Short mmCIF file of C-alpha atoms in Angstrom, two decimals:
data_model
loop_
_atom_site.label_atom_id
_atom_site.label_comp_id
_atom_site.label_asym_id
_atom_site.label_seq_id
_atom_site.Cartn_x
_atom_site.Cartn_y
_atom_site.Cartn_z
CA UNK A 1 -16.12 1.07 8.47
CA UNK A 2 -17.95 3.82 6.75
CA UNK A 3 -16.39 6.27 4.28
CA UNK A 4 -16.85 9.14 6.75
CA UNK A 5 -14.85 7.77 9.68
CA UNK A 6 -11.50 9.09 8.24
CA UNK A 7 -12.96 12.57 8.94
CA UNK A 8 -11.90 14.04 12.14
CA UNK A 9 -13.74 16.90 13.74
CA UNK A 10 -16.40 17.67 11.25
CA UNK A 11 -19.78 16.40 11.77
CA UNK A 12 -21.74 19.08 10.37
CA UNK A 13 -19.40 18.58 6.97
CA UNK A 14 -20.61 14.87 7.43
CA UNK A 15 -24.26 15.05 7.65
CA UNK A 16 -24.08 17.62 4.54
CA UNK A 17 -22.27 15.15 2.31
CA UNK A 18 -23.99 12.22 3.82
CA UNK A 19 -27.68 13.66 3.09
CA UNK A 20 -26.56 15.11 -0.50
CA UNK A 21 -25.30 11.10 -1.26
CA UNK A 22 -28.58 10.20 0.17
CA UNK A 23 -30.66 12.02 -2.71
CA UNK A 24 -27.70 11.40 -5.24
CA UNK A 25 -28.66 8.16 -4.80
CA UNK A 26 -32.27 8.42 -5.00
CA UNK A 27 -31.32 9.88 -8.13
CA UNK A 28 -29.63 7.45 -10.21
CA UNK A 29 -32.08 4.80 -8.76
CA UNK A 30 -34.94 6.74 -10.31
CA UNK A 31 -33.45 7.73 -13.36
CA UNK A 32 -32.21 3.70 -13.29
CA UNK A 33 -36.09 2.41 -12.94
CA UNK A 34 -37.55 5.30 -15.64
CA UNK A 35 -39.27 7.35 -13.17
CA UNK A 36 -39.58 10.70 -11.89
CA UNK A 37 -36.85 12.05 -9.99
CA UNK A 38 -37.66 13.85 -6.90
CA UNK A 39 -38.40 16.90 -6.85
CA UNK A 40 -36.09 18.66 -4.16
CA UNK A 41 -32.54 17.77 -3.81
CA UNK A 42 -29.63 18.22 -1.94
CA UNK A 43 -26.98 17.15 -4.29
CA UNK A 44 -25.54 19.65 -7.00
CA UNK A 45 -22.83 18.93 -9.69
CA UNK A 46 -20.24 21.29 -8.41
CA UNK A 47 -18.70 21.39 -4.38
CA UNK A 48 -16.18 23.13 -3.15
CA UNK A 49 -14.08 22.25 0.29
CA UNK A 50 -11.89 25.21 1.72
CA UNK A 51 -10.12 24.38 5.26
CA UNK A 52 -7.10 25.26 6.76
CA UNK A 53 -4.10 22.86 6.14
CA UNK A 54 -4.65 20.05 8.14
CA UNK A 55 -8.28 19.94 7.86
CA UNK A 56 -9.29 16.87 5.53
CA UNK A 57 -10.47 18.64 2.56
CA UNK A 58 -9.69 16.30 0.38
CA UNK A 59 -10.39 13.49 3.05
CA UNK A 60 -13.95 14.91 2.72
CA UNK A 61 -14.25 14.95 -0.99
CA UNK A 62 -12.81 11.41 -1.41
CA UNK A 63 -15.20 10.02 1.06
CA UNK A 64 -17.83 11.72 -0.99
CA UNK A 65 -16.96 10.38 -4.08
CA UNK A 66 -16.98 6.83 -2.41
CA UNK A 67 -20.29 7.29 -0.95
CA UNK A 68 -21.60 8.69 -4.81
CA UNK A 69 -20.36 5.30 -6.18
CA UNK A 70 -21.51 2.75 -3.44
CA UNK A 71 -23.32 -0.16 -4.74
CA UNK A 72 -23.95 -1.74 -1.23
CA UNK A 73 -27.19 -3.66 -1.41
CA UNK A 74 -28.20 -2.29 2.19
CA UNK A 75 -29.11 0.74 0.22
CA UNK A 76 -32.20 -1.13 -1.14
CA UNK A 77 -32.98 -1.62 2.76
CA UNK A 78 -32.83 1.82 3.73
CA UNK A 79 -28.93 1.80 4.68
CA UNK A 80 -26.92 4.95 3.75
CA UNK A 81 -24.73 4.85 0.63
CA UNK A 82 -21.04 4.99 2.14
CA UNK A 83 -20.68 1.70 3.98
CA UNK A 84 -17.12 1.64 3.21
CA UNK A 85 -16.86 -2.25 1.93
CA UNK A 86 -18.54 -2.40 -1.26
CA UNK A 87 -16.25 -2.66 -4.56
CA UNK A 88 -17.54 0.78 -5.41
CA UNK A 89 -16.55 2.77 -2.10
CA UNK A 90 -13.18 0.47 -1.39
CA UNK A 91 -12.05 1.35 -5.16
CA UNK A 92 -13.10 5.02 -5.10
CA UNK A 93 -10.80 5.15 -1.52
CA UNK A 94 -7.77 3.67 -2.77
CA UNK A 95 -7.84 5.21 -6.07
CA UNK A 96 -8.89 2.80 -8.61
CA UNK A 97 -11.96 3.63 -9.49
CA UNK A 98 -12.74 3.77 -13.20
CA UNK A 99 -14.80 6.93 -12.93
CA UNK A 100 -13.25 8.72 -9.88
CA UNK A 101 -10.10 10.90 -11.21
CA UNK A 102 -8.25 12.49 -8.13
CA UNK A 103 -6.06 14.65 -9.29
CA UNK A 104 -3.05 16.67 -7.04
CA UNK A 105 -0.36 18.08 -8.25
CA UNK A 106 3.48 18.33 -7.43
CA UNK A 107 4.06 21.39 -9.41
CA UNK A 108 4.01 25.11 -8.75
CA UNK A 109 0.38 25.18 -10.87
CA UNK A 110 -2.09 23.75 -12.62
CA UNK A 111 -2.40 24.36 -16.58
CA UNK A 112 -4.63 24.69 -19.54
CA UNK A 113 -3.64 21.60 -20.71
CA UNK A 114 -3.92 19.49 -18.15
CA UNK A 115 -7.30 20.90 -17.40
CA UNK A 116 -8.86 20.68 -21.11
CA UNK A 117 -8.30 16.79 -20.06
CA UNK A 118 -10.30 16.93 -17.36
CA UNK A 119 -12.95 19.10 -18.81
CA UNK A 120 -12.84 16.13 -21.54
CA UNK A 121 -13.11 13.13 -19.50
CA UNK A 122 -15.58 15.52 -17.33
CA UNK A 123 -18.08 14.82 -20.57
CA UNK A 124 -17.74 11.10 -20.80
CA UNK A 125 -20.94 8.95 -18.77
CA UNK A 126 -19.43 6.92 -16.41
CA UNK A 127 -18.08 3.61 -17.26
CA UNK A 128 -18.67 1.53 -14.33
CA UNK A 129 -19.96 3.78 -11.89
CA UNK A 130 -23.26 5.57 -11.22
CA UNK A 131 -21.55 8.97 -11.20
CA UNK A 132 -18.12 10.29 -13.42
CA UNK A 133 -16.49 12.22 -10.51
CA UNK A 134 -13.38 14.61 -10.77
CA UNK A 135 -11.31 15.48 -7.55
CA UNK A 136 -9.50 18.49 -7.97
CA UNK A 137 -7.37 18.70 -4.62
CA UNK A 138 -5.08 21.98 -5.71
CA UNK A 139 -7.84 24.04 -6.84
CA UNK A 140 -6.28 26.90 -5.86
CA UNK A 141 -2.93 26.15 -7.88
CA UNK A 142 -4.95 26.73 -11.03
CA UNK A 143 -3.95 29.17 -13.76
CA UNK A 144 -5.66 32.16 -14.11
CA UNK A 145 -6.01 30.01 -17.88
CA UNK A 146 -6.50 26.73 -16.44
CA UNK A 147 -9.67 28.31 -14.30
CA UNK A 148 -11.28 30.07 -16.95
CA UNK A 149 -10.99 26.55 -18.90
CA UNK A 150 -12.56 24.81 -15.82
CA UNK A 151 -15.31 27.32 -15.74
CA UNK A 152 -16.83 26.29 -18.86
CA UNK A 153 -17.52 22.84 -17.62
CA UNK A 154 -18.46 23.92 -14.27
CA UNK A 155 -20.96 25.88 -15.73
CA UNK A 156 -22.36 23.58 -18.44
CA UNK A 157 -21.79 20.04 -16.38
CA UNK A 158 -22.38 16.71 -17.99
CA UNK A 159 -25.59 15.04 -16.56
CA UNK A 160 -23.92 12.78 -14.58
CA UNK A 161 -20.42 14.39 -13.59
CA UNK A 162 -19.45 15.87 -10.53
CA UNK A 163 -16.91 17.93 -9.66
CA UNK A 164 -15.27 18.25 -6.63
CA UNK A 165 -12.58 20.88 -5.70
CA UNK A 166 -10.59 21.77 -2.88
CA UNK A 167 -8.60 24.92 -2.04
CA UNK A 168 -7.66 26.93 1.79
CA UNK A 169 -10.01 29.32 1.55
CA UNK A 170 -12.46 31.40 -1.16
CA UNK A 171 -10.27 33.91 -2.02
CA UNK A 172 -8.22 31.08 -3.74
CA UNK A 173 -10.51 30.35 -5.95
CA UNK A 174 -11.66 32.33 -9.09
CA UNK A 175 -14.79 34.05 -8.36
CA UNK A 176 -16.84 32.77 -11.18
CA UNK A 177 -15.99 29.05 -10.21
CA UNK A 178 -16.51 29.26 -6.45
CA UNK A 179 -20.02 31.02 -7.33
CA UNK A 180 -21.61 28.21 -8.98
CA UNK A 181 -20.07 25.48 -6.41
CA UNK A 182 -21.68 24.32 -2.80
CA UNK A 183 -19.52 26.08 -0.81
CA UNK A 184 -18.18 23.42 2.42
CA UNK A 185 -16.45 24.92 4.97
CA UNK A 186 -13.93 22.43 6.93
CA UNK A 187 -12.54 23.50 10.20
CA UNK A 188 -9.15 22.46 12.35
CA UNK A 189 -10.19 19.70 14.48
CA UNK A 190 -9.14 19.61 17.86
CA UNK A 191 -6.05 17.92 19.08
CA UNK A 192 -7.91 15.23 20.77
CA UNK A 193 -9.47 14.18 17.80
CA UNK A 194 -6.97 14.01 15.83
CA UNK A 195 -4.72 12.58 18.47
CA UNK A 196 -7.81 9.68 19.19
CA UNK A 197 -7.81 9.29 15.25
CA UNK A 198 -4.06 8.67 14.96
CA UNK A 199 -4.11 5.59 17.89
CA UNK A 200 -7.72 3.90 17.03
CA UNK A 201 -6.65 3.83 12.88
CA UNK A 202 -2.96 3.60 12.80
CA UNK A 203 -2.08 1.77 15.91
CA UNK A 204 -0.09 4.70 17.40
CA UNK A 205 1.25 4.67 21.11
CA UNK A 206 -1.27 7.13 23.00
CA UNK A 207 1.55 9.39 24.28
CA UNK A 208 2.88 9.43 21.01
CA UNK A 209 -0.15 10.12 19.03
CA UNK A 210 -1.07 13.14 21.98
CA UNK A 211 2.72 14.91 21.61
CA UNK A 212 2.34 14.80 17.99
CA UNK A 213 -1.29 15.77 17.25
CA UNK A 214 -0.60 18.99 20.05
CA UNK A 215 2.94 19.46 18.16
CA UNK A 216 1.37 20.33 14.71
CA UNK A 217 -1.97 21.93 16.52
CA UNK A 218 -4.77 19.38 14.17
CA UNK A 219 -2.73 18.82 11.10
CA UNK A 220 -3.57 15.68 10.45
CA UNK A 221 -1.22 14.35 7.97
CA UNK A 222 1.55 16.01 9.88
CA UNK A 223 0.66 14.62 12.84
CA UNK A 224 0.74 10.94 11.45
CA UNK A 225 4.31 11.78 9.75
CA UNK A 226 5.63 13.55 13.19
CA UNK A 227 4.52 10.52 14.67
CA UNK A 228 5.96 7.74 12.45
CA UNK A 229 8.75 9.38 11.22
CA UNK A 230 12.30 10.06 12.89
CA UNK A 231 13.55 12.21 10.70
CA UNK A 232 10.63 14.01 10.66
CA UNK A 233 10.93 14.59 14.55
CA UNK A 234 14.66 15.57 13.85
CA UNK A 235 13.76 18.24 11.55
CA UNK A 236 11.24 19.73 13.75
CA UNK A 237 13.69 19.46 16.64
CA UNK A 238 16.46 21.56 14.57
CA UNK A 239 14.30 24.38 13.63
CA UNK A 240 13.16 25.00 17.37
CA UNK A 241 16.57 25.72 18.33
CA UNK A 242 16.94 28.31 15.79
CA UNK A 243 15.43 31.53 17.90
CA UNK A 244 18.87 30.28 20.52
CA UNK A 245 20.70 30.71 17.53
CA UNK A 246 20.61 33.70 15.94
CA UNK A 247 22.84 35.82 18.33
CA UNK A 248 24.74 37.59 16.01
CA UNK A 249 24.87 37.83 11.99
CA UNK A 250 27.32 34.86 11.63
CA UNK A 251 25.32 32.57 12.77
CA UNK A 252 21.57 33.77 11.48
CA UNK A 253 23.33 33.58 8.12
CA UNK A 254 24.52 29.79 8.75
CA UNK A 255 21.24 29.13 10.36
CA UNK A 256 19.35 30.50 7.38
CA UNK A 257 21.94 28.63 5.18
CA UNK A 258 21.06 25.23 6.91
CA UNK A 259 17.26 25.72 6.68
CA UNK A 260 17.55 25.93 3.13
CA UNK A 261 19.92 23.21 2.85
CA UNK A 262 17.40 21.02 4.56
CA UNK A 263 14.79 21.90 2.29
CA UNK A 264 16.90 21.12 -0.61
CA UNK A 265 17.62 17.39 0.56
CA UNK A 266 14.18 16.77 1.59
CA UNK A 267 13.67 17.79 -2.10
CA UNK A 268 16.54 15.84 -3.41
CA UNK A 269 14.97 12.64 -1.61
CA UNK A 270 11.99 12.52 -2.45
CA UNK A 271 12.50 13.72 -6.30
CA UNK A 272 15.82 11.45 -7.06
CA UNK A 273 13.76 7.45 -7.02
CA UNK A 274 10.93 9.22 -9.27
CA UNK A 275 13.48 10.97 -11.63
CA UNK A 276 14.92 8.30 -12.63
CA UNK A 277 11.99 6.16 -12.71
CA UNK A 278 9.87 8.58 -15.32
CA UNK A 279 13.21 9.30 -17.22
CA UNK A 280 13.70 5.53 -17.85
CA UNK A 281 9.67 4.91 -18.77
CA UNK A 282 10.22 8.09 -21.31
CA UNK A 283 12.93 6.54 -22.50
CA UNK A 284 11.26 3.29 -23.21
CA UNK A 285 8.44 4.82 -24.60
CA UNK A 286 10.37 6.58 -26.73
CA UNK A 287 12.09 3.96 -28.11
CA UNK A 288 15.61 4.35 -26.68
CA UNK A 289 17.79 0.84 -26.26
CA UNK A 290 18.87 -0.11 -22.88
CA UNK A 291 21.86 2.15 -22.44
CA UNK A 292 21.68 3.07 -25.89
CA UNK A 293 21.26 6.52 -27.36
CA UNK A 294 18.28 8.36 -27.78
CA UNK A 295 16.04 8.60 -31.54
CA UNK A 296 16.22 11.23 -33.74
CA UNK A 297 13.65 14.12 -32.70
CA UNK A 298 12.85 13.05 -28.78
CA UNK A 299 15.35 15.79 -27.25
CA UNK A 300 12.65 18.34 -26.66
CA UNK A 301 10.73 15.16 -24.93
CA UNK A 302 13.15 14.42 -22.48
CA UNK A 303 13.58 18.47 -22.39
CA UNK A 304 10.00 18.97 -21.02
CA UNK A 305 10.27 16.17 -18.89
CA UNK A 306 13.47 17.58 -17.52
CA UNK A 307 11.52 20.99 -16.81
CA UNK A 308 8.62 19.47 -15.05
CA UNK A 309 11.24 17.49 -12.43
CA UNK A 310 12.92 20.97 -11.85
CA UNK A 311 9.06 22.91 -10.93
CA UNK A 312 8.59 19.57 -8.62
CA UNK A 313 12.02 19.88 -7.04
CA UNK A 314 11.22 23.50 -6.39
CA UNK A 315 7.42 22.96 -5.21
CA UNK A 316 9.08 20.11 -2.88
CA UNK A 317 11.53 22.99 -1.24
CA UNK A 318 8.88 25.67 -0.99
CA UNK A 319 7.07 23.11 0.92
CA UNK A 320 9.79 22.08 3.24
CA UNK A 321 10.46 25.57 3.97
CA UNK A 322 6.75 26.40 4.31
CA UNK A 323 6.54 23.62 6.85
CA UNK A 324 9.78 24.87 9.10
CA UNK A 325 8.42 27.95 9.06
CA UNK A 326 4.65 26.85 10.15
CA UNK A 327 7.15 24.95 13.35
CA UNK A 328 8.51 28.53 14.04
CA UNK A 329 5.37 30.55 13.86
CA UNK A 330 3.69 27.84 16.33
CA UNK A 331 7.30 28.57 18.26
CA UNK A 332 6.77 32.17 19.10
CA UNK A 333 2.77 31.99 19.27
CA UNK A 334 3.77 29.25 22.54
CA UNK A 335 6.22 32.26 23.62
CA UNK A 336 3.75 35.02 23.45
CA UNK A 337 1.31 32.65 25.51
CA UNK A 338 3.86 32.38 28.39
CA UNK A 339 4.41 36.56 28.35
CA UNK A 340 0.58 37.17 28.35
CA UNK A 341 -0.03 34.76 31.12
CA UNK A 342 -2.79 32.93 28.75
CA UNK A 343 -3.59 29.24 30.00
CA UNK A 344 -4.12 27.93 26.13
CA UNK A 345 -2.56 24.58 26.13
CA UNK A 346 1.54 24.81 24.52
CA UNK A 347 2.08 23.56 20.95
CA UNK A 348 5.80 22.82 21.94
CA UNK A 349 5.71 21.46 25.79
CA UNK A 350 8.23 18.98 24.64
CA UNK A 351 11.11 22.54 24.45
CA UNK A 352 9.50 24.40 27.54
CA UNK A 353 12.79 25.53 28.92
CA UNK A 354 13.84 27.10 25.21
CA UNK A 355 10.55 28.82 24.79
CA UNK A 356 11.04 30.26 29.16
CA UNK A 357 14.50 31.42 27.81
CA UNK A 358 13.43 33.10 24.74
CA UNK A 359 9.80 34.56 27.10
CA UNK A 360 12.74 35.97 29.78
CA UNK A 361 14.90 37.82 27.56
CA UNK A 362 12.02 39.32 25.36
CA UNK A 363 8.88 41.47 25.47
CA UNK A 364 5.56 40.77 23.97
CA UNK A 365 6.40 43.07 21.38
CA UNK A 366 9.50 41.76 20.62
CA UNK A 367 7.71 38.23 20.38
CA UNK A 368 4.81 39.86 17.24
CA UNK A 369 7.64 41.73 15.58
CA UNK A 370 9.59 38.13 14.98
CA UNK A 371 6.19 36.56 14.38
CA UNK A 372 5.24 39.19 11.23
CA UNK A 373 9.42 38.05 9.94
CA UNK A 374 8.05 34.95 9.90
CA UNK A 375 5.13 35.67 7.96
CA UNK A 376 6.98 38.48 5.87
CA UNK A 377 9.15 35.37 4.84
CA UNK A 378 6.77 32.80 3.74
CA UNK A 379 4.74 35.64 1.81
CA UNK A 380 8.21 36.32 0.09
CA UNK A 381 8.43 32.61 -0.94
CA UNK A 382 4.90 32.93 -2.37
CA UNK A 383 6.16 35.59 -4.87
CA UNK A 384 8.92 34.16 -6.04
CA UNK A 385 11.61 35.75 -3.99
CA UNK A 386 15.20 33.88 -3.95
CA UNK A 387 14.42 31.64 -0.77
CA UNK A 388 18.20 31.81 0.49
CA UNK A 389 17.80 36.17 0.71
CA UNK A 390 13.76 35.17 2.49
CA UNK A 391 15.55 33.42 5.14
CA UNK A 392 18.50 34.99 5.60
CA UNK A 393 16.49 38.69 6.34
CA UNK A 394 14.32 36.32 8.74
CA UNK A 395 16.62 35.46 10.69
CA UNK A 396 18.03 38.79 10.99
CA UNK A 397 14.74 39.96 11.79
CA UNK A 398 14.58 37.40 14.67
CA UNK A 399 17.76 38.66 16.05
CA UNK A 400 16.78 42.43 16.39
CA UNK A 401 13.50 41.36 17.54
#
């Protein structure tokens, strides 16, 4: 299996990255055997994916780096780096690589000190590998600090580093970054794809894999979660009833009281097993005796640490939320479709009869106005607003229409 086949819906993304390996390859070999390198190239030292959420950004730039590092003898025969088997591309895809750092982050943002480490490994020749390569998959969760750090190394690259970043679109990225990177332009790819994707590589029942590929409209990742994951399912299922719900303030409140609630557990799952895990290795590390008490001078350690789990927990919520209110956007866009008339194919087939209800006893109108609450709320999330008062004046919104 080659290194491109996790890529869903973007062939012309494909051939880019697959030609640019190509002379990347020609490259080393070259510099390798002493000679001349040629003279035109399609492979730079900085790229940059933007796509919508969903899209495989950093599907793309992984499979890149794998095809950068494959050692595959074929390629002595003509064959395309990327086969997918070698010890260089299987390593660079599962993330153990010695010279491929992926980094993502779980936080609200990305620092200056956690990017004057990458600019520092970014100097280092590779170890193992023919290229040092440096996935940045939250670009766009950079620092106005952390970017102006990064732009120094974008600008003055090692020889034989490559960075590649990922954000949703331009505008996320600092201007002077994005202008000195190959700009790659993913787009949402369709639900069959993504649907064929889901029952060819993970086994998924056909029906299945359709319902939950047309569900989240190409998202891959949530598409494999709807798919494989009850609760997942029941979440979705709860925040389509909420446009029945809100009939009167009482119960938008309680509604909007429960959507935040669910955020907060999702949060509280997935943060309590790591908690405790990194609080234990600090303590270790640290010196601390099984159930003993913590050395002299290590409370501002376990401080910071403390910190950090709090940003996660909240960058866990926001994206809970986020996601519930990408379900209730895709909602009301199925509802305006069934006022227009418009034959586009229904996100949410699987609650026809709520979204006739809601299309009867609303106009059009009505149906944009609760759309822009929806928006209104997740742009009030963005900026920091208290997310129980976001919701809450949501749902009221919904409710006057």
């Amino acid at each position: 299996m080659a290194v491109w086949d996790d890529m869903v819906g973007q062939e012309r993304v494909q051939e880019q990255l697959a030609a640019a390996a190509r002379d990347a390859d020609a490259l080393v070999t070259a510099q390798a055997a002493g000679e001349e390198p040629p003279a035109a190239s399609r492979m730079t030292h900085a790229w940059l994916f933007t796509g919508p959420p969903g899209s495989g950004r950093s599907t793309a730039a992984r499979a890149f780096a794998a095809a950068l590092q494959c050692t595959s003898p074929d390629r002595a025969l003509g064959g395309a780096p990327g086969c997918g088997f070698c010890d260089g591309c299987h390593t660079s895809l599962v993330g153990t690589h010695a010279d491929v750092e992926v980094v993502r982050t779980d936080m609200l943002s990305i620092g200056v000190k956690e990017t004057r480490e990458l600019v520092r490994r970014a100097q280092l020749s590779p170890a193992v590998g023919r290229w040092q390569v440096i996935v940045l998959e939250d670009a766009d969760r950079l620092t106005e600090g952390a970017g102006n750090v990064l732009l120094k190394a974008v600008e003055e690259p090692a020889p034989r580093t490559v960075w590649l970043l990922c954000a949703p679109s331009l505008e996320d990225v600092l201007p002077t970054i994005r202008s000195r990177c190959r700009h790659l332009s993913l787009r949402t790819p369709s639900v069959e794809a993504v649907a064929d994707v889901l029952t060819r590589r993970d086994g998924i029942e056909p029906e299945a894999a359709a319902s939950a590929a047309r569900a989240t409209q190409g998202h891959i990742g949530r598409a494999r979660r709807l798919a494989t994951d009850e609760a997942a399912r029941a979440r979705r299922a709860t925040v389509l009833k909420l446009p029945l719900r809100v009939e009167d303030v009482g119960s938008c409140l309680r509604a909007a009281q429960e959507l935040i609630d669910a955020a907060a557990e999702d949060a509280r799952q997935v943060s309590e097993e790591i908690d405790a895990k990194e609080a234990e290795e600090l303590k270790a590390a640290l010196g601390a005796a099984a159930g003993g008490r913590m050395p002299r001078g290590t409370a501002g350690a376990m401080k910071e640490l403390e910190d950090r789990q709090k940003r996660r927990r909240t960058r866990t919520q926001r994206d809970s939320l986020d996601l519930a209110l990408t379900d209730l956007t895709a909602f009301y866009r199925d509802v305006l479709a069934l006022q227009l008339g418009s034959r586009v194919a229904l996100a949410n087939e699987d609650v026809r009869d709520a979204l006739d209800r809601v299309a009867r006893s609303s106009s059009p109108e009505g149906t944009l106005r609760r759309m822009e609450a929806v928006l209104a709320c997740r742009e009030a999330l963005d900026t920091n607003v208290a997310p129980l008062l976001a919701v809450e004046a949501m749902t009221m919104a919904l409710r006057s229409g």
